[in-house]
Coordinates of C-alpha atoms in Angstrom, one line a residue:
X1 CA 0.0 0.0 0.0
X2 CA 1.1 3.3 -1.2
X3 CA 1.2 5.8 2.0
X4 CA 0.1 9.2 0.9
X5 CA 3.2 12.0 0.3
X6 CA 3.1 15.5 1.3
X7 CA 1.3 17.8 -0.6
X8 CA 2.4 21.6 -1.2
X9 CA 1.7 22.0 -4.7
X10 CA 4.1 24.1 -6.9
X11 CA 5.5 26.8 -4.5
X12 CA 5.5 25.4 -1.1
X13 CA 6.6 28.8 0.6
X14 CA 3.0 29.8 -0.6
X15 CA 1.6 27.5 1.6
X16 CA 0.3 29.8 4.7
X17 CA -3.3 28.4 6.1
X18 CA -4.2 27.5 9.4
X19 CA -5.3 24.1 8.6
X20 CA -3.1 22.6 5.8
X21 CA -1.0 21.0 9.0
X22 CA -3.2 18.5 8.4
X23 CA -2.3 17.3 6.0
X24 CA 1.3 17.9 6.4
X25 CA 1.1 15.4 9.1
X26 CA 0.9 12.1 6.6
X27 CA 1.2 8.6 8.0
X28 CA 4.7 8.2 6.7
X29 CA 6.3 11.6 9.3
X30 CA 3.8 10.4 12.1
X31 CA 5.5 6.6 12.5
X32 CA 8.8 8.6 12.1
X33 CA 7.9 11.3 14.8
X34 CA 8.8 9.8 18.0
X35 CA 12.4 9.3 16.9
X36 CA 12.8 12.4 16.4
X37 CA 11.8 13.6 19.9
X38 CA 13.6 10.8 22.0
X39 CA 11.4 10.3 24.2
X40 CA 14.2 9.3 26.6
X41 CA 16.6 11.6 25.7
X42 CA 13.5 14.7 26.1
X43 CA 12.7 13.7 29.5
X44 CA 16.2 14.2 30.5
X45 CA 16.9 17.5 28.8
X46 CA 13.1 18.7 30.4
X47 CA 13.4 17.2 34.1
X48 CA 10.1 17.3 36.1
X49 CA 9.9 21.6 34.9
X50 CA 6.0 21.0 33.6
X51 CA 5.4 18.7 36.3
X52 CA 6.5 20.6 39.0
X53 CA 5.5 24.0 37.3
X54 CA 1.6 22.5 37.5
X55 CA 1.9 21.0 41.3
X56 CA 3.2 24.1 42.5
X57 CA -0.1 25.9 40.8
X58 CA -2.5 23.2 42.6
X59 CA -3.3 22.0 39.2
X60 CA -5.3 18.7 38.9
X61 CA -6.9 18.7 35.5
X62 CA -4.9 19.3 32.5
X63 CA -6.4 19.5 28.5
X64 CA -3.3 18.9 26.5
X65 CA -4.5 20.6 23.1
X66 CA -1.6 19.9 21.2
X67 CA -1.0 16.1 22.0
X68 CA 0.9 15.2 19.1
X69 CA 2.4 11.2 19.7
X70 CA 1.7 11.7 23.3
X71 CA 4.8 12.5 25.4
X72 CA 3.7 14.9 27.2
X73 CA 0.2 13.4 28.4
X74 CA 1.9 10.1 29.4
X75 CA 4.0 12.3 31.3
X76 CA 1.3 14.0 32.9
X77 CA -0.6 10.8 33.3
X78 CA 1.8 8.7 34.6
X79 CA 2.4 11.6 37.4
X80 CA -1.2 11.6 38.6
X81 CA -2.7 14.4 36.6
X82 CA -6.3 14.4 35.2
X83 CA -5.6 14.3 31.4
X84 CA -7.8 14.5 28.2
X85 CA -5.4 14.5 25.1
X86 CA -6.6 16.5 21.8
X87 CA -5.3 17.5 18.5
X88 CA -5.8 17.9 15.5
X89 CA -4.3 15.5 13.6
X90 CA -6.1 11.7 13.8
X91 CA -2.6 10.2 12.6
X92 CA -1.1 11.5 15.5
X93 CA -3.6 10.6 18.2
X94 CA -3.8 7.2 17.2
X95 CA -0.4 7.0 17.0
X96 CA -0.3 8.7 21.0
X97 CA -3.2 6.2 22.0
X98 CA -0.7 3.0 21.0
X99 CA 2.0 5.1 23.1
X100 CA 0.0 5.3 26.1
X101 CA -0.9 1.7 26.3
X102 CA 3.0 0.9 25.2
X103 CA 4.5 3.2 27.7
X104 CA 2.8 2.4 30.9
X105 CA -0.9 1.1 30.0
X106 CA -2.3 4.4 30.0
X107 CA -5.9 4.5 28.5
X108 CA -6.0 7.9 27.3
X109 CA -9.2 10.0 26.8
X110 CA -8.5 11.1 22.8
X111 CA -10.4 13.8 21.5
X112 CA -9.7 15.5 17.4
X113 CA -10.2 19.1 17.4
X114 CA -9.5 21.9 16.1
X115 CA -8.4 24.6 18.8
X116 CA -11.1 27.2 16.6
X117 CA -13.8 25.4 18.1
X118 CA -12.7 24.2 21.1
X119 CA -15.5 24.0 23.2
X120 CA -17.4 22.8 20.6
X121 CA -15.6 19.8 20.3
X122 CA -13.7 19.2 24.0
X123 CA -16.0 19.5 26.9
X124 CA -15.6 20.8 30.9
X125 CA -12.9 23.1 32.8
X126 CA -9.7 22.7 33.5
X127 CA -7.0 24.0 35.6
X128 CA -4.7 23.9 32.8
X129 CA -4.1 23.7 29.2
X130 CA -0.9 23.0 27.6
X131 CA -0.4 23.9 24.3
X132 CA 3.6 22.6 23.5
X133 CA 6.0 21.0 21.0
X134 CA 6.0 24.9 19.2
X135 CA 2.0 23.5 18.3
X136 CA 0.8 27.1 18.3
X137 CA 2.8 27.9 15.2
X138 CA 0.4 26.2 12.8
X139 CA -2.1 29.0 12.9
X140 CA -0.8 31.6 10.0
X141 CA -3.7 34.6 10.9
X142 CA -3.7 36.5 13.8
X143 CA -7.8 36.0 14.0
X144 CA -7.0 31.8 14.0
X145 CA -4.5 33.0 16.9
X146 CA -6.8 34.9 18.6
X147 CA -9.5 32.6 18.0
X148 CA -7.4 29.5 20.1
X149 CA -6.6 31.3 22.6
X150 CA -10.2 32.5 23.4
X151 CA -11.3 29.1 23.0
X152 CA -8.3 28.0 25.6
X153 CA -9.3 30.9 28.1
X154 CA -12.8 30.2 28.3
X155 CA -12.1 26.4 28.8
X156 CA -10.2 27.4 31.8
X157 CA -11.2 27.4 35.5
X158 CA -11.0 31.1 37.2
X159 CA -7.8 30.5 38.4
X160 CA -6.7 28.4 35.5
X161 CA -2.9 28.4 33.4
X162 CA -2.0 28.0 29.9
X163 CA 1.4 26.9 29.2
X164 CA 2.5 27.5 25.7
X165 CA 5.8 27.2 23.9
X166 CA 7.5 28.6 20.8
X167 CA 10.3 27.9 19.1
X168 CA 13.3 31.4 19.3
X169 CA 12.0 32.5 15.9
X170 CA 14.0 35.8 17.0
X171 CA 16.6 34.2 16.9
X172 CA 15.7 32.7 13.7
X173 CA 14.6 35.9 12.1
X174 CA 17.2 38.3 12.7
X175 CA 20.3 36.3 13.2
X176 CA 19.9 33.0 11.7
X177 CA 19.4 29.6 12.8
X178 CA 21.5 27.6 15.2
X179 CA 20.0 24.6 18.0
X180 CA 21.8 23.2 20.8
X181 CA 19.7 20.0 19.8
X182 CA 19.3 19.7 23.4
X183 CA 15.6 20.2 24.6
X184 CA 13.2 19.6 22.3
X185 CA 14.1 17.5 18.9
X186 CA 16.5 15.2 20.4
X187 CA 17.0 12.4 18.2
X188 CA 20.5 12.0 17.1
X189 CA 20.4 10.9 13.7
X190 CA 17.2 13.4 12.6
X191 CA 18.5 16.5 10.9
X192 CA 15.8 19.5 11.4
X193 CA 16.8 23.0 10.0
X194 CA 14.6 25.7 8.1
X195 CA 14.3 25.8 4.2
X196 CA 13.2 28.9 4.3
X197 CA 12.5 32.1 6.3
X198 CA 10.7 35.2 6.8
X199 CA 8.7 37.2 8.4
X200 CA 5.4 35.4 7.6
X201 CA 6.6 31.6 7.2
X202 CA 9.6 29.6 8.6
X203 CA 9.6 26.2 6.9
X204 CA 11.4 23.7 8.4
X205 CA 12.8 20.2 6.8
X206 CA 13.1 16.9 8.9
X207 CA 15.7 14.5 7.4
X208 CA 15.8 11.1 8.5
X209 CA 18.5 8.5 8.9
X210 CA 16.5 6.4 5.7
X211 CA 17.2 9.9 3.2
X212 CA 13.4 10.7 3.6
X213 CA 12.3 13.9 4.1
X214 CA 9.6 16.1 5.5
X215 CA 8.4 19.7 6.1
X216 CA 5.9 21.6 8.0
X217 CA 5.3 25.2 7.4
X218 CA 4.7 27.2 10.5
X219 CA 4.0 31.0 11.3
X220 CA 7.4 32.4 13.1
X221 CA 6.2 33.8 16.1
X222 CA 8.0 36.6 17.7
X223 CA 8.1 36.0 21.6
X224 CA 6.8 39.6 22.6
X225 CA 4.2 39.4 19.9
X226 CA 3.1 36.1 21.4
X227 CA 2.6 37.5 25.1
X228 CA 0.9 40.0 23.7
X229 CA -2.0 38.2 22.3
X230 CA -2.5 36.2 25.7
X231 CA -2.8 39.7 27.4
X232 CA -5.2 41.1 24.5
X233 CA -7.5 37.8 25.2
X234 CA -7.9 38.4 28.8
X235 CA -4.9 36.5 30.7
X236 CA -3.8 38.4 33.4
X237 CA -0.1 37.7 33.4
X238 CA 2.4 36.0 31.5
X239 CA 6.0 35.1 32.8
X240 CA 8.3 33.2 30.3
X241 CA 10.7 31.2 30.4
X242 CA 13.6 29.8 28.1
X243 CA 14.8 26.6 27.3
X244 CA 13.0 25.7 31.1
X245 CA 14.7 28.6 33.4
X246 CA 13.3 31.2 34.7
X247 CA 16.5 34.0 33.5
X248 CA 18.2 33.7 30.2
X249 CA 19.0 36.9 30.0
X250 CA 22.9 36.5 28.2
X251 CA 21.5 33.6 26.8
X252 CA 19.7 32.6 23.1
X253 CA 17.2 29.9 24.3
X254 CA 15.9 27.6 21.4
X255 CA 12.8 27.3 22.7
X256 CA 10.4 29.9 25.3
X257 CA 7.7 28.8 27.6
X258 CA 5.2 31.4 28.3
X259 CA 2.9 30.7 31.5
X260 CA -0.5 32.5 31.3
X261 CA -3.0 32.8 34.4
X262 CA -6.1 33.5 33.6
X263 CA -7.1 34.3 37.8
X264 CA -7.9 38.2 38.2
X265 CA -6.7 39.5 41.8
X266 CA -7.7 42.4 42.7
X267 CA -5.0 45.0 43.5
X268 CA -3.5 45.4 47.1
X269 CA -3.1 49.1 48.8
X270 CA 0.2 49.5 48.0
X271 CA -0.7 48.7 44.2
X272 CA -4.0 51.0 44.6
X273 CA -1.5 53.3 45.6
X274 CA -0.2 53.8 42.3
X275 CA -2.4 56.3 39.8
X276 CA -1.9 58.4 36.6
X277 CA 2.0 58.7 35.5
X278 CA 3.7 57.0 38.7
X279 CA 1.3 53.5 37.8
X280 CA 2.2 54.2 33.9
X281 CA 6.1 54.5 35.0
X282 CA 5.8 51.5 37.4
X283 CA 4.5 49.2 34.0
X284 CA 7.0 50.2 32.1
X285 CA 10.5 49.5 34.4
X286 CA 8.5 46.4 35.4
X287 CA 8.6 45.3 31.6
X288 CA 11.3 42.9 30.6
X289 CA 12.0 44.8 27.9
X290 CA 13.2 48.1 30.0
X291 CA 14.8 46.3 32.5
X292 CA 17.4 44.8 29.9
X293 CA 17.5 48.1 27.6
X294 CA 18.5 50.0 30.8
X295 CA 20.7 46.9 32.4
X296 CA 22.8 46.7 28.9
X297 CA 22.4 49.7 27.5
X298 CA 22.3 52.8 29.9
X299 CA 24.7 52.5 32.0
X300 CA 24.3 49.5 34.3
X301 CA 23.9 50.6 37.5
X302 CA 23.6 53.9 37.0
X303 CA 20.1 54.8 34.9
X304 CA 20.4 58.5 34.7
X305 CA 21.9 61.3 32.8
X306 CA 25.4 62.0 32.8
X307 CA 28.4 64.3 33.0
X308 CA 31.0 63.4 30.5
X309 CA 34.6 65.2 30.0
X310 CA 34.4 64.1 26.0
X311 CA 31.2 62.9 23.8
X312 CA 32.3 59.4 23.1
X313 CA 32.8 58.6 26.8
X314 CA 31.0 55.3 28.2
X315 CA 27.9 55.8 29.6
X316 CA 28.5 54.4 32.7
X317 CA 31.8 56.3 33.3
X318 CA 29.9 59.5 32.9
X319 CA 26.5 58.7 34.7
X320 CA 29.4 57.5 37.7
X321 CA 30.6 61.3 37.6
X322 CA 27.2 62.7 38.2
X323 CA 27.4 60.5 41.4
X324 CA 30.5 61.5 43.0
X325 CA 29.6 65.2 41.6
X326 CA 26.2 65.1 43.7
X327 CA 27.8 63.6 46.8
X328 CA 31.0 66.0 47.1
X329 CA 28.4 68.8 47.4
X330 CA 26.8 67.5 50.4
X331 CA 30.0 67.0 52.6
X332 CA 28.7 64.2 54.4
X333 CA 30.1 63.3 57.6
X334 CA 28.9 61.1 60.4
X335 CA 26.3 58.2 59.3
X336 CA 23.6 60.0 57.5
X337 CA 20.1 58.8 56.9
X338 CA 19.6 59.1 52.9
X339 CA 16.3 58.6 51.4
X340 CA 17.4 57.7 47.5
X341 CA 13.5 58.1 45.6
X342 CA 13.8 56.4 42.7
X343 CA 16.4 54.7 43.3
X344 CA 16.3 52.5 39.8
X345 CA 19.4 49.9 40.0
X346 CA 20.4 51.2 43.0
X347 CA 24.5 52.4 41.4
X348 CA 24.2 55.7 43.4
X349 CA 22.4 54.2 46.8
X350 CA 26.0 52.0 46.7
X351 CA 27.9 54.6 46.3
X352 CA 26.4 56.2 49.3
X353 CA 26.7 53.2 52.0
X354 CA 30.2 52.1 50.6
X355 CA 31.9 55.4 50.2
X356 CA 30.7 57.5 52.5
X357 CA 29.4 55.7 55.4
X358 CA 25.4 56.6 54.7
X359 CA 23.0 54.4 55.6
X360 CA 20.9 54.4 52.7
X361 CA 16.5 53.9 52.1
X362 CA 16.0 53.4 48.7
X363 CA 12.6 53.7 47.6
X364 CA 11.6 52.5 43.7
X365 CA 8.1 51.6 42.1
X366 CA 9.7 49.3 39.9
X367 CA 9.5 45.5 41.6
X368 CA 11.9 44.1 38.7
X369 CA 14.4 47.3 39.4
X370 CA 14.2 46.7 43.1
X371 CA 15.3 43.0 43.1
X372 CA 18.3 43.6 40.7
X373 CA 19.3 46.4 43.5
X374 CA 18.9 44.1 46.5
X375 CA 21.5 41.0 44.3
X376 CA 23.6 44.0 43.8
X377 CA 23.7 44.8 46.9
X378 CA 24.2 41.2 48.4
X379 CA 27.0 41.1 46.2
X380 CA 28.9 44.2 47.4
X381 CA 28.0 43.1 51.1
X382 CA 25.9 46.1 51.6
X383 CA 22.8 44.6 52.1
X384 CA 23.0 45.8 55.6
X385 CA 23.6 49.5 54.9
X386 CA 21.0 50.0 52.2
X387 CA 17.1 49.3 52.8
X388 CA 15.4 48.5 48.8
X389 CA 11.4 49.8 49.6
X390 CA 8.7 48.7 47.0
X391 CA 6.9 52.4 46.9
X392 CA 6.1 56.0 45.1
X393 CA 7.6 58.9 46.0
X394 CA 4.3 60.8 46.1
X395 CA 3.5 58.8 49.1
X396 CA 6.7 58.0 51.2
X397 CA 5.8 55.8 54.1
X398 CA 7.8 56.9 56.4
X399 CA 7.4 59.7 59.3
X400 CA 8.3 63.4 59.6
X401 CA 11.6 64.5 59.9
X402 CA 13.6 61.0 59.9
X403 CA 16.2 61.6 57.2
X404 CA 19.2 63.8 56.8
X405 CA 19.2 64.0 53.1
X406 CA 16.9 63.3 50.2
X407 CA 18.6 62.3 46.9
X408 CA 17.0 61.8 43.4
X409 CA 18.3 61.5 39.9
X410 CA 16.3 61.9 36.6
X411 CA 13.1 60.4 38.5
X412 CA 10.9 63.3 39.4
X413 CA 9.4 63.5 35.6
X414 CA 7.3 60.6 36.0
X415 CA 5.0 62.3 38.5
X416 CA 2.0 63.3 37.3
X417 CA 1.9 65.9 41.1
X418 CA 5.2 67.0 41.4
X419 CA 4.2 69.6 43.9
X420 CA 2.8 66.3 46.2
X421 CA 6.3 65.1 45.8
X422 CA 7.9 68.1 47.3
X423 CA 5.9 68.6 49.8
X424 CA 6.4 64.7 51.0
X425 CA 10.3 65.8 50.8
X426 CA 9.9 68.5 53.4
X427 CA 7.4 66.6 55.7
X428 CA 10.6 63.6 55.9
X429 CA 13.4 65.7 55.9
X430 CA 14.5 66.7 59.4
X431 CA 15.2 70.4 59.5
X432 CA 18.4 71.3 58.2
X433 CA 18.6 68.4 56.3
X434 CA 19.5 68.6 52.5
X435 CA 17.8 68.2 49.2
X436 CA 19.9 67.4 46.0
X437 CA 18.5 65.6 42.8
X438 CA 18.4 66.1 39.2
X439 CA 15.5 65.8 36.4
X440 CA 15.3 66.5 33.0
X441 CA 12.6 69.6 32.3
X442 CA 11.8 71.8 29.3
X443 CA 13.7 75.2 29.8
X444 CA 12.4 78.0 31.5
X445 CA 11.6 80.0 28.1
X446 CA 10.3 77.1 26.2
X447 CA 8.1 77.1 23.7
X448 CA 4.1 75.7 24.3
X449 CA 3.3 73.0 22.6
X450 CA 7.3 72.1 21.0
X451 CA 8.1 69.1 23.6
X452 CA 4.3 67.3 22.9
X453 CA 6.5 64.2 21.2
X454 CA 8.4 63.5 24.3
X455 CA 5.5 64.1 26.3
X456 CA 3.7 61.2 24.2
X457 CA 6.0 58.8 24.2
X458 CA 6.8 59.0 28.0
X459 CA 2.9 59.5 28.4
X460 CA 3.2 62.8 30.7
X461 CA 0.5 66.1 30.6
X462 CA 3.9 68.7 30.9
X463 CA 7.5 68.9 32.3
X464 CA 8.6 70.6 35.5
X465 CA 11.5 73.6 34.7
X466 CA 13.9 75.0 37.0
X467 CA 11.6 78.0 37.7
X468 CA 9.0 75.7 38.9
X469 CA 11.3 74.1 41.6
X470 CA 13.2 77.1 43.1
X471 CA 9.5 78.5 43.5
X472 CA 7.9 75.4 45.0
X473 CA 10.8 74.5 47.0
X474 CA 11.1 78.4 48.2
X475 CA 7.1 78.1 49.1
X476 CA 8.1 74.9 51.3
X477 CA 10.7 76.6 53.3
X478 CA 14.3 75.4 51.4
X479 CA 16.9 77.6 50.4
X480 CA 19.7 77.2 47.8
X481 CA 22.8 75.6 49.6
X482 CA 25.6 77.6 49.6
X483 CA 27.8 78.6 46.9
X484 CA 24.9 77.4 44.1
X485 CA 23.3 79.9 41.7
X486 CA 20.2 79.7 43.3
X487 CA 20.1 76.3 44.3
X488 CA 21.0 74.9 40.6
X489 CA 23.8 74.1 38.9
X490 CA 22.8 74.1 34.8
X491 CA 24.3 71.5 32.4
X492 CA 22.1 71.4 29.5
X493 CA 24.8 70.5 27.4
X494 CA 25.1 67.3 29.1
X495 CA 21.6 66.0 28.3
X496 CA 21.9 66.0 24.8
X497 CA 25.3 64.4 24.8
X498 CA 23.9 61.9 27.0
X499 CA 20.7 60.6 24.7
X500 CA 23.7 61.0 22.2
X501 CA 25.5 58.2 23.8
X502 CA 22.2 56.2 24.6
X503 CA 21.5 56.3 20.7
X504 CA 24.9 55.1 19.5
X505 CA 25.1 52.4 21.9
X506 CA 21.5 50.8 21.1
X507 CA 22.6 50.9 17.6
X508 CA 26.0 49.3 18.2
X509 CA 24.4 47.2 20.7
X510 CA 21.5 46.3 18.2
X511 CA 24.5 45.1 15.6
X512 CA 25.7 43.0 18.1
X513 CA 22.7 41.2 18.7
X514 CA 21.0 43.4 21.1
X515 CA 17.4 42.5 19.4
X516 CA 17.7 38.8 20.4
X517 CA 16.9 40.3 24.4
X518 CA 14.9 42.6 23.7
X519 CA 11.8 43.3 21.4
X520 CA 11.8 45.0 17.7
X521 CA 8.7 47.8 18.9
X522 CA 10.8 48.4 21.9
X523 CA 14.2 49.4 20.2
X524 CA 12.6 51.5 17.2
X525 CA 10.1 53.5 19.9
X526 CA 13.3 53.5 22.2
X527 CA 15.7 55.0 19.3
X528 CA 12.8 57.7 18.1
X529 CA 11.7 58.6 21.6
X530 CA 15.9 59.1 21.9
X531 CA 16.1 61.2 18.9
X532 CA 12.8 63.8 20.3
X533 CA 15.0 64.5 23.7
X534 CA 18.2 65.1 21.2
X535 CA 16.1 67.2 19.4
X536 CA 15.0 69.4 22.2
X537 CA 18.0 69.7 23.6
X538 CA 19.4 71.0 20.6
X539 CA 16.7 73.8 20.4
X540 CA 17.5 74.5 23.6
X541 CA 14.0 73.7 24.6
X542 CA 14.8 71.2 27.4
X543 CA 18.0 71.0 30.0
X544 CA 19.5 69.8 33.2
X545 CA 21.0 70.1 36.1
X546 CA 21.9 69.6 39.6
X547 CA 19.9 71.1 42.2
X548 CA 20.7 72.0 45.8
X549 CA 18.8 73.1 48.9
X550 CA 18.8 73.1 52.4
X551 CA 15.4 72.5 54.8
X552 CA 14.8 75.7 57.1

């Protein structure tokens, strides 16, 4: 008997609908599909990470949507969990009902479908659904996409998970591909590679040890892209993961793992506490995406603008200047209490407790920031001199008059009530105590209306100016420290050479790779919100400085 061939017809690469997989699946590729998993050899490269990923969750039921020759439904079966196995293809379930009984006399509970229809065709809730083996790829439209992942949400218990993977078509895309042949396609003497890539196919060939050979044409999924959707659809939050662990961050994973809860909890006080620009600002350091731009990029440990002795200086050397510049103008002595707000990476809060004896409360909105700053710290030994506090500076918990100084850099902007900020500055600040902190603001004479781009993009109503600090500081009782020009010391200059710097190093950075960390939309917003501050500084429409007071 003659066993159907693939069909593609003239120009394969043409070949992008949601359900031709179909029929890419003939009988021939399904008998040869579980050597190229390794069942064995896939265990051992995955561990016990879904497993133990769904006990710790409290999951007992578990739809496996994509269940292919069965792997990962034995696996879940033979570990206790309630399983019903579907897919699409009725080559490949059959083929996973013989594995169930052959690998540990499993009866599974087989159901075809198509993920479209979902609840049409599979019936109850679940706690989870997995969706794996880069499955999700086969739908080429984002409505298909959208489609599944309704249908998976709304098969879901309240407090339900999906767990989905995807192949590193970033990786793919913009530098090529490359496998450590480690986790997922394990058998030794399959040869899988793509035939051909682009934006809106990636077709992959599977050679076997017998010469034959298959294809499947799959939609290349960017990994931002793909959380996106499970947000747009209604799920909560998404944390991924690559090639099984949890950070990857120097790393090119072949595979992600997105986890998607579908529960809705409502927000605590200290999140309730976050409204208008401080909640927008506290999204957007949260975002994977900003804490890597600003950990590789920026400057490291120090996220803020800098003072540099020539243009092409490092980043980090000049944002370390501003530092010491700030904290020779307080003369510390003693063992000062200094409240750092936004305190970002935490460079300057270090700088404080190791050089100068400070003891050091560093209070950031950002959660992701904050826990980079405390493994900083640990590994400085500092953790002891510096206190990292999850909170917003336009609500400082903490009573009046406890600290001696109050430092900030480049993080008043993102207030949408400056004048509360100030005013919780000189309720804390014991009197006599000291005020020093930079921001970037639109110039005193600046044009209405010529700073709307940056406003946009950084989603703020206005800019503060120096004129609006010396008045609202005056108003709350501070003078200039001594030997200041009114309590500021101007470097506009240094603002544009900064976003300068920031712009050439994304683009070197982004030749080197830099978009296999972090997303396309994020780098081309980041590089044109860059060029609107270079812009204004140019026109002399924004600057930046150093200001200094003193409580009465």
């Amino acid at each position: 008997m003659v066993q159907p061939a693939q069909e593609f017809g003239d120009n394969p690469v043409d070949v992008r609908e949601t359900g031709h997989y179909t029929e890419e699946y003939v009988p021939s590729f399904v008998e040869k599909w579980d050597s190229l998993i390794d069942w064995e050899k896939r265990a051992e490269s995955e561990g016990t990470f879904f497993i133990d990923l769904l006990r710790k969750r409290g999951v007992r039921s578990v739809l496996d949507v994509a269940t292919g020759t069965g792997f990962h439904s034995v696996r879940l079966l033979a570990a206790g969990f309630e399983t019903v196995s579907a897919d699409g293809s009725a080559e490949m379930l059959s083929r996973a009902f013989a594995n169930g009984m052959q690998k540990g006399g499993h009866i599974m509970r087989v159901v075809q479908a198509d993920w479209r229809w979902l609840n049409r065709d599979v019936h109850g809730e679940y706690d989870a659904i997995v969706c794996l083996g880069n499955s999700f790829t086969h739908l080429f439209s984002e409505r298909d996409r959208r489609k599944a992942l309704a249908e998976f949400y709304a098969m879901l218990k309240h407090d339900g998970i999906l767990v989905l993977d995807q192949r590193n078509y970033d990786a793919i895309l913009d530098d090529g591909y490359t496998s450590k042949h480690k986790y997922y396609y394990c058998g030794e003497d399959v040869t899988v590679e793509p035939d051909y890539v682009d934006e809106g196919l990636c077709r992959m060939r599977y050679r076997f040890p017998d010469d034959s050979v298959y294809h499947l044409n799959m939609f290349p999924l960017r990994k931002q892209y793909t959380r996106k959707l499970m947000t747009d659809v209604g799920f909560q939050r998404v944390e991924t993961y690559g090639d099984f662990q949890h950070t990857y961050r120097g790393e090119k994973p072949d595979f992600f793992v997105h986890v998607a809860e579908k529960e809705y909890r409502a927000e605590d006080k200290q999140e309730r506490s976050y409204t208008g620009a401080a909640s927008t600002a506290r999204s957007y350091y949260n975002s994977p995406d900003a804490d890597t731009f600003y950990a590789e990029v920026w400057g490291g440990e120090d996220i803020h603008i800098g003072l540099y002795e020539n243009p092409g200086e490092p980043i980090a050397d000049a944002s370390r200047r501003t530092v010491r510049r700030m904290a020779d103008k307080l003369s510390l002595t003693g063992e000062p209490v200094v409240l750092d707000l936004g305190s970002g990476f935490g460079g300057s809060a270090r700088q404080l407790a190791a050089g100068h004896g400070c003891r050091v409360i560093a209070l950031n909105l950002s959660e992701v920031e904050n826990r980079r700053h405390k493994e900083l710290n640990a590994g400085r030994g500092l953790t002891g001199r510096i206190d990292v506090v999850d909170g917003s500076f336009e609500d400082i918990p903490y009573g009046d008059g406890q600290v001696d100084v109050v430092w900030s850099q480049d993080a008043f902007l993102h207030s949408g009530n400056r004048v509360r900020v100030l005013e919780e500055i000189a309720r804390v600040l014991r009197p006599g105590g000291q005020l020093i902190f930079t921001d970037p603001m639109a110039a005193d004479d600046c044009p209405a209306g010529v700073l709307q781009p940056i406003l946009d993009r950084i989603h703020l109503d206005d800019l503060a100016s120096p004129g609006f600090y010396r008045h609202q500081l005056s108003r709350l009782g501070f003078t200039p420290a001594a030997g200041t020009d009114r309590g500021f010391e101007e470097h506009g200059d240094q603002l544009t050479t900064h976003y300068t710097r920031v712009l050439e190093e994304t683009a070197r950075q982004e030749a080197h790779g830099l978009a296999r960390q972090i997303s396309h939309d994020y780098l081309d917003q980041m590089k044109t919100g860059l060029g609107h501050w270079i812009d204004g500084g140019r026109r002399g429409h924004l600057t930046w400085g150093i200001f200094h007071f003193v409580r009465d």
